[in-house]
Amino acid sequence: MSTSNTFTALQVMQDAPVIPVIVLNDVKHAVPMARALVAGGVRMLEVTLRTPQALACIEAIAREVPEAVVGAGTVRSRADAQAAANAGSRFAVSPGYTSAVGQACRDVGLALLPGVATGGEIMMAQEDGFTELKFFPAMQAGGPAMLKAWSGPFFDVKFCPTGGVSLQNAPEFLSLPNVVCVGGSWLVPADAMAQGDWARITQLALDTKALRK
């Protein structure tokens, strides 16, 4: 499945204060969940490749919710990147970074938000031309204090902290000049998904607007 609309990693990050990190176990939930998030003003949707249904969910969202921009998370290999692109993903997010994954995403036309947790990983990603990065796992790897420390040597890098980020601590991250957005799973609670409480998911998405600096 191809698309004429391409996005850079920075455009993906700038669209809303939060990129929802979504784990889907049932294809039936994919489309109503995506519509609920879009109704709340969140359209960049990271569906993680952590379940057997993930690719089918990405395909359903890409086909039936054109106002959403669906991406694949947990991209760890060339095969993941190819499968994500084939399913209709328009961006990719990886938990770490390798040059092979970076090149694979370029080859299939996916904007990549690579995961980093150390200065060395940032330098590796920068060597390959990536300057918009996912800081993961954010809280476990040093939280806002680490991002403040990186703002000196890596003044030209922008981050999306993910991992342990919540509605409560998101403002602290978003107040940092080198943070464009955060990634979080709180927009799509498992119980709301199981109950089909799409109105709650829309409200959680609407609540993120108050987080923008």
PDB file of C-alpha atoms in Angstrom:
ATOM      1  CA  MET A   1       0.000   0.000   0.000  1.00  0.00           C
ATOM      2  CA  SER A   2       1.561   3.279  -1.048  1.00  0.00           C
ATOM      3  CA  THR A   3       0.742   6.858  -0.217  1.00  0.00           C
ATOM      4  CA  SER A   4       1.435  10.126  -1.951  1.00  0.00           C
ATOM      5  CA  ASN A   5       1.814  11.981   1.331  1.00  0.00           C
ATOM      6  CA  THR A   6       5.194  11.710   2.993  1.00  0.00           C
ATOM      7  CA  PHE A   7       6.208  13.133   6.338  1.00  0.00           C
ATOM      8  CA  THR A   8       9.561  13.900   7.894  1.00  0.00           C
ATOM      9  CA  ALA A   9      10.279  12.755  11.435  1.00  0.00           C
ATOM     10  CA  LEU A  10      10.132  16.382  12.577  1.00  0.00           C
ATOM     11  CA  GLN A  11       6.673  16.838  11.049  1.00  0.00           C
ATOM     12  CA  VAL A  12       5.488  13.712  12.842  1.00  0.00           C
ATOM     13  CA  MET A  13       6.819  15.104  16.127  1.00  0.00           C
ATOM     14  CA  GLN A  14       5.414  18.599  15.663  1.00  0.00           C
ATOM     15  CA  ASP A  15       1.844  17.567  14.900  1.00  0.00           C
ATOM     16  CA  ALA A  16       0.704  17.154  18.533  1.00  0.00           C
ATOM     17  CA  PRO A  17       2.293  17.246  21.984  1.00  0.00           C
ATOM     18  CA  VAL A  18       1.932  13.473  22.326  1.00  0.00           C
ATOM     19  CA  ILE A  19       2.413  10.532  19.978  1.00  0.00           C
ATOM     20  CA  PRO A  20       0.244   7.728  21.368  1.00  0.00           C
ATOM     21  CA  VAL A  21       2.083   4.436  21.808  1.00  0.00           C
ATOM     22  CA  ILE A  22      -0.570   1.881  20.905  1.00  0.00           C
ATOM     23  CA  VAL A  23      -0.682  -1.863  21.581  1.00  0.00           C
ATOM     24  CA  LEU A  24      -3.566  -3.507  19.741  1.00  0.00           C
ATOM     25  CA  ASN A  25      -4.677  -7.072  20.426  1.00  0.00           C
ATOM     26  CA  ASP A  26      -7.899  -6.972  18.413  1.00  0.00           C
ATOM     27  CA  VAL A  27      -8.258  -5.730  14.837  1.00  0.00           C
ATOM     28  CA  LYS A  28     -11.843  -4.681  15.607  1.00  0.00           C
ATOM     29  CA  HIS A  29     -10.519  -1.979  17.933  1.00  0.00           C
ATOM     30  CA  ALA A  30      -8.138  -0.397  15.424  1.00  0.00           C
ATOM     31  CA  VAL A  31     -10.481   1.782  13.374  1.00  0.00           C
ATOM     32  CA  PRO A  32     -12.744   3.123  16.158  1.00  0.00           C
ATOM     33  CA  MET A  33      -9.679   3.831  18.316  1.00  0.00           C
ATOM     34  CA  ALA A  34      -7.993   5.730  15.479  1.00  0.00           C
ATOM     35  CA  ARG A  35     -11.157   7.728  14.813  1.00  0.00           C
ATOM     36  CA  ALA A  36     -11.440   8.549  18.527  1.00  0.00           C
ATOM     37  CA  LEU A  37      -7.874   9.870  18.647  1.00  0.00           C
ATOM     38  CA  VAL A  38      -8.305  11.914  15.462  1.00  0.00           C
ATOM     39  CA  ALA A  39     -11.520  13.399  16.891  1.00  0.00           C
ATOM     40  CA  GLY A  40      -9.418  14.592  19.830  1.00  0.00           C
ATOM     41  CA  GLY A  41      -6.836  16.230  17.572  1.00  0.00           C
ATOM     42  CA  VAL A  42      -4.201  13.476  17.653  1.00  0.00           C
ATOM     43  CA  ARG A  43      -3.514  11.992  14.225  1.00  0.00           C
ATOM     44  CA  MET A  44       0.063  10.647  14.376  1.00  0.00           C
ATOM     45  CA  LEU A  45      -0.536   7.121  15.665  1.00  0.00           C
ATOM     46  CA  GLU A  46       2.278   4.736  16.583  1.00  0.00           C
ATOM     47  CA  VAL A  47       0.993   1.161  16.477  1.00  0.00           C
ATOM     48  CA  THR A  48       3.658  -1.055  18.009  1.00  0.00           C
ATOM     49  CA  LEU A  49       4.639  -4.305  16.323  1.00  0.00           C
ATOM     50  CA  ARG A  50       4.268  -6.169  19.615  1.00  0.00           C
ATOM     51  CA  THR A  51       1.228  -8.285  18.812  1.00  0.00           C
ATOM     52  CA  PRO A  52       0.371 -10.706  16.000  1.00  0.00           C
ATOM     53  CA  GLN A  53      -2.485  -8.386  14.969  1.00  0.00           C
ATOM     54  CA  ALA A  54      -0.385  -5.210  14.693  1.00  0.00           C
ATOM     55  CA  LEU A  55       0.156  -5.206  10.931  1.00  0.00           C
ATOM     56  CA  ALA A  56      -3.494  -5.951  10.221  1.00  0.00           C
ATOM     57  CA  CYS A  57      -4.437  -3.075  12.545  1.00  0.00           C
ATOM     58  CA  ILE A  58      -2.082  -0.709  10.719  1.00  0.00           C
ATOM     59  CA  GLU A  59      -3.583  -1.785   7.399  1.00  0.00           C
ATOM     60  CA  ALA A  60      -7.130  -1.211   8.651  1.00  0.00           C
ATOM     61  CA  ILE A  61      -6.325   2.274   9.965  1.00  0.00           C
ATOM     62  CA  ALA A  62      -4.474   3.241   6.777  1.00  0.00           C
ATOM     63  CA  ARG A  63      -7.396   2.068   4.660  1.00  0.00           C
ATOM     64  CA  GLU A  64     -10.357   3.299   6.695  1.00  0.00           C
ATOM     65  CA  VAL A  65      -9.128   6.377   8.601  1.00  0.00           C
ATOM     66  CA  PRO A  66      -7.445   8.555   5.953  1.00  0.00           C
ATOM     67  CA  GLU A  67      -7.239  11.536   8.297  1.00  0.00           C
ATOM     68  CA  ALA A  68      -4.943   9.558  10.585  1.00  0.00           C
ATOM     69  CA  VAL A  69      -1.223   9.157   9.898  1.00  0.00           C
ATOM     70  CA  VAL A  70      -0.378   5.667  11.053  1.00  0.00           C
ATOM     71  CA  GLY A  71       3.135   4.558  11.859  1.00  0.00           C
ATOM     72  CA  ALA A  72       4.756   1.399  13.154  1.00  0.00           C
ATOM     73  CA  GLY A  73       6.555   1.206  16.472  1.00  0.00           C
ATOM     74  CA  THR A  74       9.010  -1.425  17.697  1.00  0.00           C
ATOM     75  CA  VAL A  75      10.644  -1.585  14.246  1.00  0.00           C
ATOM     76  CA  ARG A  76      13.831  -3.599  14.835  1.00  0.00           C
ATOM     77  CA  SER A  77      14.822  -5.016  11.441  1.00  0.00           C
ATOM     78  CA  ARG A  78      14.649  -4.604   7.686  1.00  0.00           C
ATOM     79  CA  ALA A  79      11.821  -7.134   7.641  1.00  0.00           C
ATOM     80  CA  ASP A  80       9.859  -5.043  10.161  1.00  0.00           C
ATOM     81  CA  ALA A  81      10.354  -1.903   8.067  1.00  0.00           C
ATOM     82  CA  GLN A  82       9.252  -3.623   4.879  1.00  0.00           C
ATOM     83  CA  ALA A  83       6.200  -5.188   6.511  1.00  0.00           C
ATOM     84  CA  ALA A  84       5.232  -1.857   8.091  1.00  0.00           C
ATOM     85  CA  ALA A  85       5.494  -0.048   4.753  1.00  0.00           C
ATOM     86  CA  ASN A  86       3.503  -2.766   2.998  1.00  0.00           C
ATOM     87  CA  ALA A  87       0.742  -2.413   5.593  1.00  0.00           C
ATOM     88  CA  GLY A  88       0.453   1.331   4.979  1.00  0.00           C
ATOM     89  CA  SER A  89       2.698   2.837   7.647  1.00  0.00           C
ATOM     90  CA  ARG A  90       3.973   6.314   6.893  1.00  0.00           C
ATOM     91  CA  PHE A  91       6.573   6.532   9.631  1.00  0.00           C
ATOM     92  CA  ALA A  92       8.505   4.153  11.881  1.00  0.00           C
ATOM     93  CA  VAL A  93       9.734   4.262  15.451  1.00  0.00           C
ATOM     94  CA  SER A  94      12.501   1.987  16.719  1.00  0.00           C
ATOM     95  CA  PRO A  95      13.395   1.100  20.333  1.00  0.00           C
ATOM     96  CA  GLY A  96      17.101   1.471  19.534  1.00  0.00           C
ATOM     97  CA  TYR A  97      19.205   2.360  16.511  1.00  0.00           C
ATOM     98  CA  THR A  98      21.275   0.468  13.981  1.00  0.00           C
ATOM     99  CA  SER A  99      22.466   1.664  10.597  1.00  0.00           C
ATOM    100  CA  ALA A 100      20.690  -1.311   9.027  1.00  0.00           C
ATOM    101  CA  VAL A 101      17.316  -0.213  10.388  1.00  0.00           C
ATOM    102  CA  GLY A 102      18.002   3.387   9.357  1.00  0.00           C
ATOM    103  CA  GLN A 103      18.828   2.356   5.798  1.00  0.00           C
ATOM    104  CA  ALA A 104      15.886  -0.045   5.610  1.00  0.00           C
ATOM    105  CA  CYS A 105      13.440   2.714   6.507  1.00  0.00           C
ATOM    106  CA  ARG A 106      14.991   5.010   3.906  1.00  0.00           C
ATOM    107  CA  ASP A 107      14.751   2.260   1.301  1.00  0.00           C
ATOM    108  CA  VAL A 108      11.010   1.800   1.840  1.00  0.00           C
ATOM    109  CA  GLY A 109      10.249   5.510   2.276  1.00  0.00           C
ATOM    110  CA  LEU A 110       9.438   5.569   5.999  1.00  0.00           C
ATOM    111  CA  ALA A 111      10.417   8.544   8.143  1.00  0.00           C
ATOM    112  CA  LEU A 112      12.231   7.057  11.135  1.00  0.00           C
ATOM    113  CA  LEU A 113      12.274   8.204  14.739  1.00  0.00           C
ATOM    114  CA  PRO A 114      15.183   6.143  16.094  1.00  0.00           C
ATOM    115  CA  GLY A 115      15.454   5.214  19.747  1.00  0.00           C
ATOM    116  CA  VAL A 116      18.532   6.272  21.737  1.00  0.00           C
ATOM    117  CA  ALA A 117      19.513   6.034  25.393  1.00  0.00           C
ATOM    118  CA  THR A 118      23.184   7.074  25.372  1.00  0.00           C
ATOM    119  CA  GLY A 119      25.447   9.709  23.902  1.00  0.00           C
ATOM    120  CA  GLY A 120      27.128   7.099  21.720  1.00  0.00           C
ATOM    121  CA  GLU A 121      23.806   6.061  20.206  1.00  0.00           C
ATOM    122  CA  ILE A 122      22.959   9.692  19.471  1.00  0.00           C
ATOM    123  CA  MET A 123      26.279  10.077  17.658  1.00  0.00           C
ATOM    124  CA  MET A 124      25.666   6.913  15.631  1.00  0.00           C
ATOM    125  CA  ALA A 125      22.235   8.138  14.568  1.00  0.00           C
ATOM    126  CA  GLN A 126      23.618  11.584  13.714  1.00  0.00           C
ATOM    127  CA  GLU A 127      26.350  10.036  11.575  1.00  0.00           C
ATOM    128  CA  ASP A 128      23.583   8.500   9.476  1.00  0.00           C
ATOM    129  CA  GLY A 129      21.707  11.796   9.182  1.00  0.00           C
ATOM    130  CA  PHE A 130      19.093  11.449  11.909  1.00  0.00           C
ATOM    131  CA  THR A 131      18.640  14.514  14.115  1.00  0.00           C
ATOM    132  CA  GLU A 132      15.132  13.835  15.491  1.00  0.00           C
ATOM    133  CA  LEU A 133      15.347  10.986  17.973  1.00  0.00           C
ATOM    134  CA  LYS A 134      13.268   9.037  20.473  1.00  0.00           C
ATOM    135  CA  PHE A 135      14.752   9.051  23.982  1.00  0.00           C
ATOM    136  CA  PHE A 136      13.877   5.600  25.286  1.00  0.00           C
ATOM    137  CA  PRO A 137      13.282   4.426  27.941  1.00  0.00           C
ATOM    138  CA  ALA A 138      13.093   8.031  29.037  1.00  0.00           C
ATOM    139  CA  MET A 139      12.512   7.803  32.782  1.00  0.00           C
ATOM    140  CA  GLN A 140      14.761   4.788  33.272  1.00  0.00           C
ATOM    141  CA  ALA A 141      17.560   6.384  31.214  1.00  0.00           C
ATOM    142  CA  GLY A 142      17.737   9.641  33.159  1.00  0.00           C
ATOM    143  CA  GLY A 143      14.516  11.558  32.514  1.00  0.00           C
ATOM    144  CA  PRO A 144      14.454  15.347  32.085  1.00  0.00           C
ATOM    145  CA  ALA A 145      17.845  15.713  33.788  1.00  0.00           C
ATOM    146  CA  MET A 146      19.514  13.636  31.063  1.00  0.00           C
ATOM    147  CA  LEU A 147      17.884  15.690  28.315  1.00  0.00           C
ATOM    148  CA  LYS A 148      19.090  18.880  29.985  1.00  0.00           C
ATOM    149  CA  ALA A 149      22.626  17.467  30.078  1.00  0.00           C
ATOM    150  CA  TRP A 150      22.448  16.527  26.400  1.00  0.00           C
ATOM    151  CA  SER A 151      21.274  20.003  25.349  1.00  0.00           C
ATOM    152  CA  GLY A 152      24.882  21.224  25.397  1.00  0.00           C
ATOM    153  CA  PRO A 153      26.829  18.670  23.349  1.00  0.00           C
ATOM    154  CA  PHE A 154      23.801  17.713  21.250  1.00  0.00           C
ATOM    155  CA  PHE A 155      22.394  21.209  20.782  1.00  0.00           C
ATOM    156  CA  ASP A 156      21.223  20.358  17.249  1.00  0.00           C
ATOM    157  CA  VAL A 157      19.152  17.269  18.193  1.00  0.00           C
ATOM    158  CA  LYS A 158      15.426  17.192  18.963  1.00  0.00           C
ATOM    159  CA  PHE A 159      13.887  14.485  21.129  1.00  0.00           C
ATOM    160  CA  CYS A 160      10.638  12.632  21.742  1.00  0.00           C
ATOM    161  CA  PRO A 161      10.984  11.068  25.214  1.00  0.00           C
ATOM    162  CA  THR A 162       9.053   7.804  25.562  1.00  0.00           C
ATOM    163  CA  GLY A 163       8.949   5.249  28.352  1.00  0.00           C
ATOM    164  CA  GLY A 164       7.531   6.129  31.738  1.00  0.00           C
ATOM    165  CA  VAL A 165       6.067   9.390  30.413  1.00  0.00           C
ATOM    166  CA  SER A 166       2.636  10.245  31.817  1.00  0.00           C
ATOM    167  CA  LEU A 167       0.142  13.067  31.775  1.00  0.00           C
ATOM    168  CA  GLN A 168       1.647  14.142  35.099  1.00  0.00           C
ATOM    169  CA  ASN A 169       5.322  14.357  34.048  1.00  0.00           C
ATOM    170  CA  ALA A 170       4.830  15.244  30.373  1.00  0.00           C
ATOM    171  CA  PRO A 171       4.828  19.023  31.068  1.00  0.00           C
ATOM    172  CA  GLU A 172       8.323  18.820  32.577  1.00  0.00           C
ATOM    173  CA  PHE A 173       9.628  17.113  29.445  1.00  0.00           C
ATOM    174  CA  LEU A 174       7.765  19.442  27.083  1.00  0.00           C
ATOM    175  CA  SER A 175       9.191  22.505  28.829  1.00  0.00           C
ATOM    176  CA  LEU A 176      12.683  21.566  27.629  1.00  0.00           C
ATOM    177  CA  PRO A 177      13.864  23.333  24.460  1.00  0.00           C
ATOM    178  CA  ASN A 178      15.188  20.117  22.912  1.00  0.00           C
ATOM    179  CA  VAL A 179      11.896  18.229  23.347  1.00  0.00           C
ATOM    180  CA  VAL A 180       9.316  18.539  20.557  1.00  0.00           C
ATOM    181  CA  CYS A 181       6.783  15.995  21.811  1.00  0.00           C
ATOM    182  CA  VAL A 182       6.511  12.972  24.059  1.00  0.00           C
ATOM    183  CA  GLY A 183       5.344   9.425  23.453  1.00  0.00           C
ATOM    184  CA  GLY A 184       2.853   7.873  25.823  1.00  0.00           C
ATOM    185  CA  SER A 185       0.467   4.978  26.201  1.00  0.00           C
ATOM    186  CA  TRP A 186      -1.928   6.775  28.544  1.00  0.00           C
ATOM    187  CA  LEU A 187      -4.031   8.043  25.628  1.00  0.00           C
ATOM    188  CA  VAL A 188      -5.160   4.501  24.867  1.00  0.00           C
ATOM    189  CA  PRO A 189      -5.788   2.721  28.199  1.00  0.00           C
ATOM    190  CA  ALA A 190      -6.279  -1.019  27.845  1.00  0.00           C
ATOM    191  CA  ASP A 191      -9.526  -0.931  29.827  1.00  0.00           C
ATOM    192  CA  ALA A 192     -11.009   1.824  27.657  1.00  0.00           C
ATOM    193  CA  MET A 193     -10.101  -0.171  24.554  1.00  0.00           C
ATOM    194  CA  ALA A 194     -11.580  -3.396  25.949  1.00  0.00           C
ATOM    195  CA  GLN A 195     -14.813  -1.604  26.875  1.00  0.00           C
ATOM    196  CA  GLY A 196     -15.048   0.283  23.588  1.00  0.00           C
ATOM    197  CA  ASP A 197     -15.040   3.564  25.515  1.00  0.00           C
ATOM    198  CA  TRP A 198     -14.001   5.660  22.531  1.00  0.00           C
ATOM    199  CA  ALA A 199     -15.360   8.873  24.082  1.00  0.00           C
ATOM    200  CA  ARG A 200     -12.832   8.501  26.898  1.00  0.00           C
ATOM    201  CA  ILE A 201      -9.994   8.114  24.396  1.00  0.00           C
ATOM    202  CA  THR A 202     -11.165  11.221  22.527  1.00  0.00           C
ATOM    203  CA  GLN A 203     -11.200  13.170  25.815  1.00  0.00           C
ATOM    204  CA  LEU A 204      -7.697  11.975  26.695  1.00  0.00           C
ATOM    205  CA  ALA A 205      -6.537  13.191  23.297  1.00  0.00           C
ATOM    206  CA  LEU A 206      -8.233  16.554  23.776  1.00  0.00           C
ATOM    207  CA  ASP A 207      -6.543  16.894  27.160  1.00  0.00           C
ATOM    208  CA  THR A 208      -3.112  16.809  25.508  1.00  0.00           C
ATOM    209  CA  LYS A 209      -3.707  20.184  23.856  1.00  0.00           C
ATOM    210  CA  ALA A 210      -3.125  21.831  27.235  1.00  0.00           C
ATOM    211  CA  LEU A 211       0.371  20.336  27.299  1.00  0.00           C
ATOM    212  CA  ARG A 212       1.679  22.287  24.316  1.00  0.00           C
ATOM    213  CA  LYS A 213       4.114  25.029  25.302  1.00  0.00           C
TER     214      LYS A 213
END
